[in-house]
Amino acid sequence: MPKLGMQPIRRDALIKATIEQIGEKGTTDVTVAQIARAAGMSSALAHHYFGSKSDILVEAMRQILRTYGDLVRGALVQAQTPHERVQAIIFASFAQPNFDRTHVVAWMNFYVLANVEPRAARLLRVYQRRLRSNLAAHLRPLSGARAMDVAKRLAALIDGLYLYHSLRAEAPNGARAAEHVNAALRAELALCAS
Amino acid sequence: MPKLGMQPIRRDALIKATIEQIGEKGTTDVTVAQIARAAGMSSALAHHYFGSKSDILVEAMRQILRTYGDLVRGALVQAQTPHERVQAIIFASFAQPNFDRTHVVAWMNFYVLANVEPRAARLLRVYQRRLRSNLAAHLRPLSGARAMDVAKRLAALIDGLYLYHSLRAEAPNGARAAEHVNAALRAELALCAS
Amino acid sequence: MPKLGMQPIRRDALIKATIEQIGEKGTTDVTVAQIARAAGMSSALAHHYFGSKSDILVEAMRQILRTYGDLVRGALVQAQTPHERVQAIIFASFAQPNFDRTHVVAWMNFYVLANVEPRAARLLRVYQRRLRSNLAAHLRPLSGARAMDVAKRLAALIDGLYLYHSLRAEAPNGARAAEHVNAALRAELALCAS
Amino acid sequence: MPKLGMQPIRRDALIKATIEQIGEKGTTDVTVAQIARAAGMSSALAHHYFGSKSDILVEAMRQILRTYGDLVRGALVQAQTPHERVQAIIFASFAQPNFDRTHVVAWMNFYVLANVEPRAARLLRVYQRRLRSNLAAHLRPLSGARAMDVAKRLAALIDGLYLYHSLRAEAPNGARAAEHVNAALRAELALCAS
DNA sequence: AATGAATGAGGATTCATTCAT
DNA sequence: GATGAATGAATCCTCATTCAT
């Protein structure tokens, strides 16, 4: 029962299935056939809608980053003070649907994929740069010249917490993770103030 | 003419080659044949000395962790005060030969491998636990009840910096990375003191 | 808005596109989708108007042979003497639009296709028989009993020149090719006369 | 029961099987698996000893050309006069083992392959150039300035006869084919003499 | 101790073809 | 009349692994 306009539907289904499969199996070595089956179609169709497995993976990354970007933007509009803005970014970094086992594992896989797939590397570098500059911009009123250094540490801490949770069997606790970053933030700001 | 006691020599060569190849190619998908060739032997011999590719990878991880453990231990014996001990651990975390591109990339690959190979997961969990408890033990005199939380953050920050540098093309700067963790440490301790 | 009588138009477009694509890519391994796209339609429609890829290929051959037959017939009506008639056939064999790179390459591909597709083999055998008997018929007044043998050689020479030019990058020179066959003809006839 | 020095044996077997399979099935679309099976090994081994299917095909061509070259050289050493030398080349062109159905069909397939595989094109161009210049060199004492033109025609005639026989079901008759070329040669030379 | 030989299993990708709309 | 949707089947190629020597 083929309908028209399947393309976006199929692509979305494939991207979703890709993230899930990578999260579930823990590796980008999941088969295109596995992904396609999980998305309810043949592997041939997956190749039809994306050019290659690499394309699928890259689009899955892009999708996660898009979701994350939306989350951050959404949180920022509600924030009033610089401090709230920094916290908004931190909270968004550990918010659903990105901070569950599946996405965390997929995310770490993408970091490794970046060693092999230049587009993945580019996406991650953009993400890193944005996160750092975003944090630094809002930190400046709070920590002045140290803003960028603090931003780098907070960003690394965030990614480190992702890495940590990719090893844990339990569902990651976003609130606790965010609280850790917040604590680090408080410490850094206190030091600045003194 | 086969010499006696080749076993440890061959195994060492293979482990070294494994780390180098993973670091160079950026993925654990390097072939056993590639590794063996880099180690100057046939892939059949690699299988002879290790049972399987997984075994080789796990031993390569173990080797990195052993080196790291030695580094930490060596630094600790020279440290006098609790504060020095914490710093010793931090410095060791970014010391050669572990903190170069090759090892950083291999390290991240092992994190992902852990999703698929239980022994890799076990090794990494042991590493994480030790790092945390090690840091916490020496932090306790400095930050009291908050010691474990601070330790968790420092550990995550360390791994986050590894993750960050796995994406960079340049050789990672260990001194700068260590200084970042030190700055975070200072901030945390200052907050405790107040 | 579908027009009436699209069938012949579509079929012609497909046949034309088939020859062009085979000539361009150099192989019958061109995709039905490629051919259809070049003909400005979907591959499904191509299958609608022809039953299968094989059908398309066979019809493309038939088309080339039809064009060639028309060329020969057209040239023959203007020829007066037996000698002129033989030359008419020769010239027609290297006339446009059949003797350009595209058609030459397609033609050679059809020879190979004949090993796999019986209809292609039949078409080519008919072509060969006609060419030979055609030449022989007009040669008889000139070379008597040797006519059929001479015809066979001229026919083989013609096809050999096609084969030769299928390898050349430049546009084939029909006049020069025809002149070669003419020279052979002169030689054969001179020998007969003596 | 693996022995040493299998490489040349396997390669020869594969090349032989390749020619046979192409000759039998009539197309280069024969599977690597088919070829390998016909050569008594797995397709993986075929890929091990040659890099790719293309490599196998190119080597098969090279082998045919080598055989042909040897045939020609062997015939030439026994020839005394220029006329005998030309005839030696002609006879060698239709001698066993190259002029049987299998090789004729394979040969035509290689002509088509040349449109897609540059190495095949190069090999064929070398073959054509050598055949022409070889013929022309020995024709010069006999036909003077016309030597190269005559050589071109004889060469084209030879290939045309191959093409012709690739369509026939029966085993090609080398003697008769050679006689055709000889007749053409006689005619050309007679014309020169007059 | 060491390796060339060998393969089974698997995976990405392509494509002719069919079908519902 | 026309096409997007969909797939089964096939093909090339890779690789970990085993084995006889």
Tab-separated table of N, CA and C (backbone and C1' of nucleotides) in Angstrom, chain F residues 1-19:
chain	number	residue	atom	x	y	z
F	1	DG	P	-1.572	4.289	-21.994
F	1	DG	O5'	-2.017	5.665	-21.322
F	1	DG	C5'	-1.839	6.915	-21.982
F	1	DG	C4'	-1.183	7.894	-21.018
F	1	DG	C3'	0.308	7.629	-20.823
F	1	DG	O3'	0.982	8.871	-20.645
F	1	DG	C1'	-0.792	7.329	-18.756
F	2	DA	P	2.496	8.929	-20.462
F	2	DA	O5'	2.658	8.722	-18.892
F	2	DA	C5'	2.310	9.805	-18.048
F	2	DA	C4'	2.696	9.489	-16.627
F	2	DA	C3'	4.121	8.981	-16.456
F	2	DA	O3'	4.835	9.968	-15.727
F	2	DA	C1'	2.581	7.724	-15.147
F	3	DT	P	6.387	9.722	-15.485
F	3	DT	O5'	6.316	9.282	-13.958
F	3	DT	C5'	5.485	10.030	-13.102
F	3	DT	C4'	5.454	9.403	-11.732
F	3	DT	C3'	6.818	8.883	-11.276
F	3	DT	O3'	6.983	9.228	-9.930
F	3	DT	C1'	5.220	7.211	-11.035
F	4	DG	P	8.373	9.830	-9.497
F	4	DG	O5'	8.252	9.555	-7.934
F	4	DG	C5'	7.140	10.089	-7.239
F	4	DG	C4'	6.684	9.105	-6.183
F	4	DG	C3'	7.787	8.666	-5.226
F	4	DG	O3'	7.219	8.554	-3.928
F	4	DG	C1'	6.894	6.765	-6.318
F	5	DA	P	8.097	8.098	-2.766
F	5	DA	O5'	7.692	6.566	-2.628
F	5	DA	C5'	6.328	6.236	-2.497
F	5	DA	C4'	6.166	4.756	-2.224
F	5	DA	C3'	7.200	4.183	-1.251
F	5	DA	O3'	6.535	3.306	-0.364
F	5	DA	C1'	7.284	2.997	-3.302
F	6	DA	P	7.321	2.810	0.850
F	6	DA	O5'	7.846	1.402	0.325
F	6	DA	C5'	6.895	0.419	-0.026
F	6	DA	C4'	7.592	-0.750	-0.668
F	6	DA	C3'	8.856	-1.213	0.055
F	6	DA	O3'	8.564	-2.396	0.783
F	6	DA	C1'	9.096	-1.228	-2.330
F	7	DT	P	9.679	-3.016	1.662
F	7	DT	O5'	10.212	-4.146	0.674
F	7	DT	C5'	9.270	-4.886	-0.066
F	7	DT	C4'	9.982	-5.832	-0.992
F	7	DT	C3'	11.191	-6.527	-0.371
F	7	DT	O3'	11.164	-7.871	-0.774
F	7	DT	C1'	11.816	-5.520	-2.372
F	8	DG	P	11.466	-8.987	0.278
F	8	DG	O5'	11.850	-10.143	-0.742
F	8	DG	C5'	11.107	-10.281	-1.974
F	8	DG	C4'	11.976	-10.903	-3.033
F	8	DG	C3'	12.943	-11.947	-2.508
F	8	DG	O3'	13.079	-12.942	-3.528
F	8	DG	C1'	14.168	-10.119	-3.399
F	9	DA	P	13.915	-14.200	-3.244
F	9	DA	O5'	15.082	-14.003	-4.292
F	9	DA	C5'	14.833	-13.261	-5.491
F	9	DA	C4'	16.157	-12.894	-6.122
F	9	DA	C3'	17.292	-13.853	-5.757
F	9	DA	O3'	18.030	-14.120	-6.924
F	9	DA	C1'	17.919	-11.649	-5.248
F	10	DA	P	19.091	-15.238	-6.957
F	10	DA	O5'	20.383	-14.409	-7.325
F	10	DA	C5'	20.209	-13.349	-8.250
F	10	DA	C4'	21.311	-12.356	-8.138
F	10	DA	C3'	22.704	-12.969	-7.989
F	10	DA	O3'	23.507	-12.437	-9.009
F	10	DA	C1'	22.354	-11.245	-6.410
F	11	DT	P	24.790	-13.164	-9.431
F	11	DT	O5'	25.886	-12.104	-8.968
F	11	DT	C5'	25.673	-10.734	-9.240
F	11	DT	C4'	26.766	-9.935	-8.599
F	11	DT	C3'	28.034	-10.731	-8.319
F	11	DT	O3'	29.162	-9.977	-8.716
F	11	DT	C1'	27.288	-9.688	-6.342
F	12	DC	P	30.535	-10.651	-8.874
F	12	DC	O5'	31.397	-9.571	-8.106
F	12	DC	C5'	31.169	-8.193	-8.328
F	12	DC	C4'	31.693	-7.405	-7.148
F	12	DC	C3'	33.114	-7.774	-6.747
F	12	DC	O3'	33.837	-6.557	-6.519
F	12	DC	C1'	31.648	-8.074	-4.899
F	13	DC	P	35.422	-6.615	-6.463
F	13	DC	O5'	35.606	-6.689	-4.892
F	13	DC	C5'	34.893	-5.748	-4.087
F	13	DC	C4'	34.913	-6.187	-2.655
F	13	DC	C3'	36.274	-6.673	-2.139
F	13	DC	O3'	36.794	-5.661	-1.304
F	13	DC	C1'	34.451	-7.990	-1.317
F	14	DT	P	38.172	-5.875	-0.581
F	14	DT	O5'	37.715	-6.317	0.887
F	14	DT	C5'	36.602	-5.674	1.461
F	14	DT	C4'	36.424	-6.173	2.879
F	14	DT	C3'	37.724	-6.478	3.607
F	14	DT	O3'	37.581	-5.974	4.929
F	14	DT	C1'	36.352	-8.408	3.591
F	15	DC	P	38.855	-5.788	5.816
F	15	DC	O5'	38.648	-6.915	6.913
F	15	DC	C5'	37.317	-7.282	7.249
F	15	DC	C4'	37.324	-8.493	8.137
F	15	DC	C3'	38.693	-8.829	8.740
F	15	DC	O3'	38.507	-9.214	10.077
F	15	DC	C1'	37.858	-10.689	7.573
F	16	DA	P	39.650	-9.014	11.121
F	16	DA	O5'	39.266	-10.192	12.110
F	16	DA	C5'	37.940	-10.271	12.591
F	16	DA	C4'	37.539	-11.709	12.797
F	16	DA	C3'	38.428	-12.484	13.753
F	16	DA	O3'	37.603	-13.327	14.540
F	16	DA	C1'	38.459	-13.518	11.615
F	17	DT	P	38.296	-14.086	15.730
F	17	DT	O5'	38.650	-15.470	15.028
F	17	DT	C5'	37.606	-16.183	14.371
F	17	DT	C4'	38.161	-17.351	13.606
F	17	DT	C3'	39.228	-18.182	14.332
F	17	DT	O3'	38.725	-19.493	14.480
F	17	DT	C1'	39.800	-17.829	12.075
F	18	DT	P	39.480	-20.524	15.352
F	18	DT	O5'	39.942	-21.611	14.284
F	18	DT	C5'	38.991	-22.088	13.339
F	18	DT	C4'	39.694	-22.906	12.282
F	18	DT	C3'	40.668	-23.944	12.828
F	18	DT	O3'	40.433	-25.168	12.141
F	18	DT	C1'	41.735	-22.589	11.220
F	19	DC	P	40.963	-26.515	12.764
F	19	DC	O5'	42.055	-26.916	11.687
F	19	DC	C5'	41.734	-26.780	10.306
F	19	DC	C4'	42.983	-26.969	9.479
F	19	DC	C3'	44.010	-27.924	10.113
F	19	DC	O3'	44.511	-28.750	9.086
F	19	DC	C1'	45.036	-25.896	9.565
